Coordinates of C-alpha atoms and ligand atoms in Angstrom, one line a residue:
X354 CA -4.4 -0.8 14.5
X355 CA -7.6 -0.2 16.1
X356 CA -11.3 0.0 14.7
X357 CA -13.5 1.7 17.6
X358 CA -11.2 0.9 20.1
X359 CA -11.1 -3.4 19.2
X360 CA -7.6 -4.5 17.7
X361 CA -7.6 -5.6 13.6
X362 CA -5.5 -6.3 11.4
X363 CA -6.6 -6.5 7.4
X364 CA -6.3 -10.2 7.2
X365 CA -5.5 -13.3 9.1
X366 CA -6.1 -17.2 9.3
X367 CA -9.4 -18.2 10.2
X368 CA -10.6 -19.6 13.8
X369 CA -11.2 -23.4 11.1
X370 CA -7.7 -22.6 10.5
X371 CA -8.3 -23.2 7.1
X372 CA -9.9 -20.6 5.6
X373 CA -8.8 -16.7 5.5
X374 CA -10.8 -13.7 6.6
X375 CA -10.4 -10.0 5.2
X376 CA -11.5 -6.6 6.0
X377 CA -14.0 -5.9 2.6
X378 CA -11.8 -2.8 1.6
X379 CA -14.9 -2.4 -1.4
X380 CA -17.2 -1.9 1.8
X381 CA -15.2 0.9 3.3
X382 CA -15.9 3.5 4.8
X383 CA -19.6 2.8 4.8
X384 CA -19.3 -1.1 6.5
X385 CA -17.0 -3.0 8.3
X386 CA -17.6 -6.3 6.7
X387 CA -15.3 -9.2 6.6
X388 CA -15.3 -11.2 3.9
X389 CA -13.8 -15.6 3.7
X390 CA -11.5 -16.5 1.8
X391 CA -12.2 -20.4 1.6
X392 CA -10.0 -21.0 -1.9
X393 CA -7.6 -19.6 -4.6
X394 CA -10.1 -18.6 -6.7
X395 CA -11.6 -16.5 -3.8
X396 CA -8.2 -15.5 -2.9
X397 CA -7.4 -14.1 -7.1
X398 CA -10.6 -12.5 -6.9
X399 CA -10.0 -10.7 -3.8
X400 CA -6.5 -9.0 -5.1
X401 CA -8.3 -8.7 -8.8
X402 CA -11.5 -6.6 -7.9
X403 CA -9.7 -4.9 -4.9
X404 CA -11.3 -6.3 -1.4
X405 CA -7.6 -6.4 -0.4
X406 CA -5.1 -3.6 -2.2
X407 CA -2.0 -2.0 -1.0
X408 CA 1.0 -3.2 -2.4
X409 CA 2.3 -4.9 1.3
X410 CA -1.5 -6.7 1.5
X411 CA -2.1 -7.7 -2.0
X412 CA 1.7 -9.7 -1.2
X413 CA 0.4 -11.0 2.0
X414 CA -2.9 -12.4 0.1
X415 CA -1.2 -14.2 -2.5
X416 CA 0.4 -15.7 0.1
X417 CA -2.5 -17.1 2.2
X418 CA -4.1 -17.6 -1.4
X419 CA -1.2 -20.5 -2.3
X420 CA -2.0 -22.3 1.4
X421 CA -5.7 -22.2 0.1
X422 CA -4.3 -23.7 -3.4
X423 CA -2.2 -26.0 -1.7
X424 CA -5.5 -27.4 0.5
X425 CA -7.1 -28.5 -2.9
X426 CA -4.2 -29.5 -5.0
X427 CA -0.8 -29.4 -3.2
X428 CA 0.8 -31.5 -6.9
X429 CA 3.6 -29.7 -8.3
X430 CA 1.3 -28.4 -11.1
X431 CA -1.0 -27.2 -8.8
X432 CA 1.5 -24.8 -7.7
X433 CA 2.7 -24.3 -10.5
X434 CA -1.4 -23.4 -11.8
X435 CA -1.9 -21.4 -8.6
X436 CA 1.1 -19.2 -8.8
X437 CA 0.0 -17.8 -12.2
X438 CA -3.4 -17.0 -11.4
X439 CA -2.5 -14.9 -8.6
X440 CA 0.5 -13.4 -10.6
X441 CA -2.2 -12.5 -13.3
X442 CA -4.2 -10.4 -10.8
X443 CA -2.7 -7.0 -10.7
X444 CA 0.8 -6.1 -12.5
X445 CA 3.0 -3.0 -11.0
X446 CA 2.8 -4.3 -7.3
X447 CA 6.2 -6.5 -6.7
X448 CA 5.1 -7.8 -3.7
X449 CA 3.0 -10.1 -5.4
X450 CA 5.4 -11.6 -7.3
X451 CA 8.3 -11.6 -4.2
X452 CA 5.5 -13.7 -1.9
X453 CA 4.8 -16.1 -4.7
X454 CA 9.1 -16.6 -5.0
X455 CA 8.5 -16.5 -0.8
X456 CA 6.0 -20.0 -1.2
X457 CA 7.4 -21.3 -3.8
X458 CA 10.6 -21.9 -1.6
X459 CA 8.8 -23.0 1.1
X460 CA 7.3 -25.7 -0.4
X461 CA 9.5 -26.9 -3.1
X462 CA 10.9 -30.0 -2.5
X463 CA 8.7 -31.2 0.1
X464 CA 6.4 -34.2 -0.1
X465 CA 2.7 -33.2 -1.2
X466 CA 1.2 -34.5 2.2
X467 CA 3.6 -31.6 4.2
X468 CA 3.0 -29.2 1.8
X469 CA 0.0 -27.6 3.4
X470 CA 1.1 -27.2 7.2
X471 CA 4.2 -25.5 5.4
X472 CA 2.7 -23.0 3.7
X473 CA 0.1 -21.8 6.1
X474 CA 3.2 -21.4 8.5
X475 CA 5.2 -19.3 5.5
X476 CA 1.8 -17.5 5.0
X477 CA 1.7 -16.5 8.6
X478 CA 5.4 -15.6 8.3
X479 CA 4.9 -13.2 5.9
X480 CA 2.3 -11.5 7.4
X481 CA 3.9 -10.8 10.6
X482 CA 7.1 -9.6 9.1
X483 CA 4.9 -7.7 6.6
X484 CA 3.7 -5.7 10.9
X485 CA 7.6 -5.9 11.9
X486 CA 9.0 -4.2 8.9
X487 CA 6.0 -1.7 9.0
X488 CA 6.3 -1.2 12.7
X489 CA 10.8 0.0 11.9
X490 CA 9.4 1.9 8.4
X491 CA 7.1 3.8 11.2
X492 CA 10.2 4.0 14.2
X493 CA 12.4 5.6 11.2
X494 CA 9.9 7.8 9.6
X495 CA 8.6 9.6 12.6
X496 CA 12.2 11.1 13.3
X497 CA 11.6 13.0 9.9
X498 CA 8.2 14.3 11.6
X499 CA 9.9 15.4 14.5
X500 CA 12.2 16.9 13.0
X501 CA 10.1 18.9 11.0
X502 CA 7.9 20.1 14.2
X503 CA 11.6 21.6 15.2
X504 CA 11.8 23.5 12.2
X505 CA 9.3 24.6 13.0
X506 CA 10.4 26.1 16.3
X507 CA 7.7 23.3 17.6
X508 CA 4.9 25.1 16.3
X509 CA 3.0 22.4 15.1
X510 CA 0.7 21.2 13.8
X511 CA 3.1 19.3 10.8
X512 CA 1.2 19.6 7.7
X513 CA 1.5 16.6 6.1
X514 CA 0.4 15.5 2.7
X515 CA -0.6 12.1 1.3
X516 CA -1.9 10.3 -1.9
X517 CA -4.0 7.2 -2.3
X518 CA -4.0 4.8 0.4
X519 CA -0.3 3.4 2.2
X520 CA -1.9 3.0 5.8
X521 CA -2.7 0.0 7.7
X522 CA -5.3 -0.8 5.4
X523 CA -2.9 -1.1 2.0
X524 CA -0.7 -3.6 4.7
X525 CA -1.1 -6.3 7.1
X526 CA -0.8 -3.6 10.3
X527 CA 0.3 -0.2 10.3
X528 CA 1.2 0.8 7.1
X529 CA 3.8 2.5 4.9
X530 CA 3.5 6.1 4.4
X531 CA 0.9 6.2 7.6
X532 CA 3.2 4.2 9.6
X533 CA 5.9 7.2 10.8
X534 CA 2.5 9.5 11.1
X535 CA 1.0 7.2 13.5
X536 CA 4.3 6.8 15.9
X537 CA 4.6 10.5 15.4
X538 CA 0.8 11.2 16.6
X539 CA 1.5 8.3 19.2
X540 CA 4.2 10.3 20.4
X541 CA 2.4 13.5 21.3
X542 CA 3.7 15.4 18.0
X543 CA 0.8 18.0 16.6
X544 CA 0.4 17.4 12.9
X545 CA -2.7 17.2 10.6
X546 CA -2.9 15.1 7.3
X547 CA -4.3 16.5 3.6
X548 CA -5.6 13.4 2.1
X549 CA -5.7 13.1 -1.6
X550 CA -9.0 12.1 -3.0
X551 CA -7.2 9.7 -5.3
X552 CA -9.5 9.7 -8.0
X553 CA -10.5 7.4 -9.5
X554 CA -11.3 4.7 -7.0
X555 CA -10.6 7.7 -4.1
X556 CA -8.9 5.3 -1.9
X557 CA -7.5 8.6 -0.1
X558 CA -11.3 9.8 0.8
X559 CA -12.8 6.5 1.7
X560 CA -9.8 4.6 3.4
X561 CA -7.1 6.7 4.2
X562 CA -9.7 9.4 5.7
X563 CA -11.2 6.1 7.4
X564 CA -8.4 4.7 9.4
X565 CA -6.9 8.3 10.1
X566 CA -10.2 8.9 11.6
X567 CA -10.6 5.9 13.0
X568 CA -7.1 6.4 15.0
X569 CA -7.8 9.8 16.0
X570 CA -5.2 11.7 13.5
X571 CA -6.6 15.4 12.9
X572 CA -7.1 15.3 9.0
X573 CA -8.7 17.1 6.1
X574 CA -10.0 15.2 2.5
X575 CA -8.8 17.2 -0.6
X576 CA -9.2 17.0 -4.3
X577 CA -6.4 15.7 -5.8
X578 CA -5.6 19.2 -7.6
X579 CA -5.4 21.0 -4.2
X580 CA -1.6 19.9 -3.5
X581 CA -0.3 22.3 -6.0
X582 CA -1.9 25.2 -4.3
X583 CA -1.2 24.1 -0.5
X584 CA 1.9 23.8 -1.0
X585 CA 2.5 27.1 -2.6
X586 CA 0.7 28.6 0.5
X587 CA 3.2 26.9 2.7
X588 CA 0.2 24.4 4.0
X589 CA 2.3 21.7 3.5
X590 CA 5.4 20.8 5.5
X591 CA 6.1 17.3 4.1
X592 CA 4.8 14.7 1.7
X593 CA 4.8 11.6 2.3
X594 CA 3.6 8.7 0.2
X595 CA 4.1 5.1 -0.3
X596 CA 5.1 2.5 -3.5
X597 CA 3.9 -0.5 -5.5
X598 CA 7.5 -0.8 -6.7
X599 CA 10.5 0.7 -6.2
X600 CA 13.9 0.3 -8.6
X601 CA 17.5 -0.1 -7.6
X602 CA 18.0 3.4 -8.5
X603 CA 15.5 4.5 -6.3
X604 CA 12.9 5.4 -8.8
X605 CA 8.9 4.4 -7.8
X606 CA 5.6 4.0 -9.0
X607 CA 2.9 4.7 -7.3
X608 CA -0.6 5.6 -7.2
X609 CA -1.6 7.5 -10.1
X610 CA -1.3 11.5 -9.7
X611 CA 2.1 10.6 -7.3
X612 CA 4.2 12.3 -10.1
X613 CA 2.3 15.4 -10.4
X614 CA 2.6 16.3 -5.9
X615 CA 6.1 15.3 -6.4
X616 CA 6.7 17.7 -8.8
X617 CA 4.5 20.0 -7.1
X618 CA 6.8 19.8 -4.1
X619 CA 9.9 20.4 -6.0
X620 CA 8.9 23.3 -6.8
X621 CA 8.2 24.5 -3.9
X622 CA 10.8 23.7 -1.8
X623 CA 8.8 20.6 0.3
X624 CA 10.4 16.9 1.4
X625 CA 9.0 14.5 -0.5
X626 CA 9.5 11.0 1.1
X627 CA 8.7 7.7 0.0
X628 CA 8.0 5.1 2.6
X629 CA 8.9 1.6 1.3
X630 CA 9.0 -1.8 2.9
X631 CA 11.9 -4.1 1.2
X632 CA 9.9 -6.7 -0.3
X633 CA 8.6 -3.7 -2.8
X634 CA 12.0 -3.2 -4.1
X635 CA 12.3 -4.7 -7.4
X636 CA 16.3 -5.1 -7.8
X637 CA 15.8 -6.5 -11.4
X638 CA 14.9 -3.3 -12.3
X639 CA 16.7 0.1 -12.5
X640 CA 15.1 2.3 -14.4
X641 CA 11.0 3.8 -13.7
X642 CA 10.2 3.1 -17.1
X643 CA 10.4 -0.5 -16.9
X644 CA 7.7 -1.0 -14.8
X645 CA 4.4 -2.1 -15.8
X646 CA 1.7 0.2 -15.2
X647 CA -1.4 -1.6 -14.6
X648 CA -5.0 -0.1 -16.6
X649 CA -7.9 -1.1 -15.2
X650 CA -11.3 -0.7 -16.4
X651 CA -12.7 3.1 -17.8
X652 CA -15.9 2.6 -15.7
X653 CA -14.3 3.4 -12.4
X654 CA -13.1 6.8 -14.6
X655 CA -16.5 7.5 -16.1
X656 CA -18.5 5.8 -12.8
X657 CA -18.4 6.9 -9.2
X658 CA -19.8 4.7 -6.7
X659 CA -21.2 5.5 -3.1
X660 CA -24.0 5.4 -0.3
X661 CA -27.1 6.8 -0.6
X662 CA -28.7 8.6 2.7
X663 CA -30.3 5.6 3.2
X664 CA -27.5 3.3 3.2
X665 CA -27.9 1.6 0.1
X666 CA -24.6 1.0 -2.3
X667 CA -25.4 3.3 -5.9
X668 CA -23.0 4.0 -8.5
X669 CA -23.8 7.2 -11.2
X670 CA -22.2 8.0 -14.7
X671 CA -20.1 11.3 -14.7
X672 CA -19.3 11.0 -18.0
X673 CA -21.3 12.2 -21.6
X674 CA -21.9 8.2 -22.3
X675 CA -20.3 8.5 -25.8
X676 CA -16.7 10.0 -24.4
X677 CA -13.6 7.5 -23.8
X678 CA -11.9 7.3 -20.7
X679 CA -8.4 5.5 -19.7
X680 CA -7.8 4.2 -16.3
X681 CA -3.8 4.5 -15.6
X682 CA -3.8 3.1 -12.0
X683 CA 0.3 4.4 -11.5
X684 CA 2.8 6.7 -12.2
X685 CA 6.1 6.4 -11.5
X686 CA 7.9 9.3 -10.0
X687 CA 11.8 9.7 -10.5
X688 CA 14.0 9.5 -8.2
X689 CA 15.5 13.0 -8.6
X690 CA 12.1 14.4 -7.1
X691 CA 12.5 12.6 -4.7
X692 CA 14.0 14.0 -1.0
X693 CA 14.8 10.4 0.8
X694 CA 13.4 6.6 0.8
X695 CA 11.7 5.4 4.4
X696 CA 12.8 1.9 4.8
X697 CA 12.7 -0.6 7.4
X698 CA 16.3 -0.5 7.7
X699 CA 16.4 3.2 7.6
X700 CA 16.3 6.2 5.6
X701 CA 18.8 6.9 2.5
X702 CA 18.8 8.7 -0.7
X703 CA 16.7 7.3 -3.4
X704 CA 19.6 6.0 -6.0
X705 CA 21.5 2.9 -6.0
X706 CA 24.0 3.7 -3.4
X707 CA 21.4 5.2 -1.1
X708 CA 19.7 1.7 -1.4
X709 CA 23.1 -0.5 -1.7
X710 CA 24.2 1.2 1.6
X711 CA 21.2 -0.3 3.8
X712 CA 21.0 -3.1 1.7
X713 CA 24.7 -4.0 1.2
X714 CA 24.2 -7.8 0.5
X715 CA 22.7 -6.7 -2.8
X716 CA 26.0 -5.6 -4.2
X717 CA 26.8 -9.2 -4.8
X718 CA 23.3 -10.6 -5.4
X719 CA 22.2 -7.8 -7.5
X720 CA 18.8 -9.4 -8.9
X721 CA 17.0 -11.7 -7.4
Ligands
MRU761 O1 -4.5 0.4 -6.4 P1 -4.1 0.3 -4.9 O2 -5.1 0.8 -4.0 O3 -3.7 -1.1 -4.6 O4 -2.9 1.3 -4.8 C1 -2.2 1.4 -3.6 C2 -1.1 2.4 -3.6 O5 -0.8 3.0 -4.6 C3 -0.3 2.5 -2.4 O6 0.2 3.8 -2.2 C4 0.9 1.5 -2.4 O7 0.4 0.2 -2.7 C5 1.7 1.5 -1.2 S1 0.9 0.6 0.0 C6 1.6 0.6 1.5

């Protein structure tokens, strides 16, 4: 996507062609900075303290982080070593673990002295399927937009509603739940976008806001408790949100707060889609409940962080200093609230069929 007109994606090899440069995401929407990558340890770090996020990217960045392993120690064990620090960095995303499985095949078996030049070309591979998946999630979503804008005799704008951050940003290019909005916008469709705050980290008010804007979608920053109400005002045409993990019945955790508009929507009668490349399907898994839900440190509950006027970083306590806090980063929503799964292979119902029937190779596979 663009950023003031110039062409970016969120991460890519290096002009040394052996390093890794990211957009800063902890510098958004204040800076643009990009930040190297020069080894694993900066890669871990990166996916651990959030510089890159987003299910599709944090995948994407364990990948480039196992070609910067494989630079300094491309032994068996090194692998081995480098694979389970990145694993360690964040839990409920599957991507993570699907790109490690991705490297690991690339490079098992070959001599150490090929090892590298393979797994910068699987690294690269992922990322650009990572843009070609996202680019079909966006082809197939849009059609849901459209249709929308008909039933509403074309009398747009589309209200549509979105939590966190599943745009280009959370991916390689494009994005997830922002992919079908951007094709439909492309397309000349009318529609505006109520972004979720996405308390705590607010990755709806500094990112999602950010690109939107930066792309020229109308949109308006809400707190995350609005949704209820917008909807019941008929303010909302469709949600649409995306996944760190998605089951082979169709259920998916999300951003934290993803249960609550889903539920929200049920009630009142609006589509809730969930916009999903494949890599974020765990087929091991079938039911929510099994997914591990990722807590992260109180102090981004009982901190906020932010810019002052004169453009220095501050962070402030919201909190009485002596109150606990929990930091529950997902939820995971049921599939039952759920109206339809965007994939890059199309649209279905979120159960097991819905998923076998674009992914029919799984009914012999089953986990992988
Ligand atoms: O904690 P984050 O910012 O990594 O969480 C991101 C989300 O919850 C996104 O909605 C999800 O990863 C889908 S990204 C296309």
């Amino acid at each position: 996507m663009k950023v003031a007109g110039r062409k970016m994606r969120t991460i890519w090899l290096a002009p040394d062609g052996k390093s890794v440069e990211i957009i800063d995401q902890t510098r958004l929407p204040h800076e643009l900075v990009v930040a190297r990558l020069a080894c694993l340890a900066d890669a871990a770090r990166a996916i651990r303290d959030m510089q890159v996020r987003g299910a599709p990217l944090i995948g994407a960045t364990a990948a480039y982080g196992m070609a910067l392993a494989v630079a300094e120690d491309p032994s068996d064990t090194g692998i081995d070593e480098a694979a389970a620090t990145l694993a360690a960095t964040r839990p409920t995303a599957v991507n993570l673990a699907w790109a490690l499985g991705e490297m690991r095949r690339a490079l098992a078996g070959l001599p150490a002295e090929r090892r590298l030049a393979a797994a910068l070309v699987r690294a690269d591979a992922i990322a650009e399927v990572d843009v070609a998946i996202n680019r079909a999630i966006g082809e197939h979503g849009a059609k849901l937009i459209h249709r929308a804008l008909d039933a509403k005799h074309r009398h747009g704008p589309v209200q549509i509603l979105t939590h966190c951050n599943a745009g280009w940003l959370a991916t390689v290019d494009w994005g997830t739940a922002l992919a079908p909005i951007y094709r439909a916008h492309d397309a000349g469709v009318a529609l505006h976008v109520w972004v979720d705050e996405t308390r705590p980290r607010n990755q709806g008010a500094s990112l999602t806001a950010w690109e939107l804007g930066q792309h020229g979608v109308p949109h308006t920053i809400i707190a995350d408790n609005a949704g209820g109400h917008l909807m019941q005002h008929g303010e909302v045409d469709l949600c649409i949100v995306g996944t760190d993990r998605t089951t082979a019945c169709g259920d998916v955790a999300n951003k934290i707060g993803t249960y609550l508009k889903a539920l929200a929507a049920r009630d009142n009668g609006v589509p809730f889609y969930v916009a999903l490349p494949s890599p974020t399907i765990d087929w091991a898994i079938e039911d929510g409940a099994a997914i591990p839900i990722e807590r992260r440190d109180p102090r981004e509950v009982t901190h906020i962080a932010g810019w002052s006027e004169d453009g220095c970083r501050v962070e402030v306590r919201l909190t009485p200093a002596g109150s606990a806090a929990e930091n529950f980063a997902f939820d995971v929503t049921p599939a039952r609230l759920i109206t339809a799964l965007i994939t890059d292979r199309g649209v279905c119902p979120a159960s097991r069929d819905g998923l076998l029937g674009l992914f029919p190779e799984r009914r012999q596979r089953g986990a992988a």
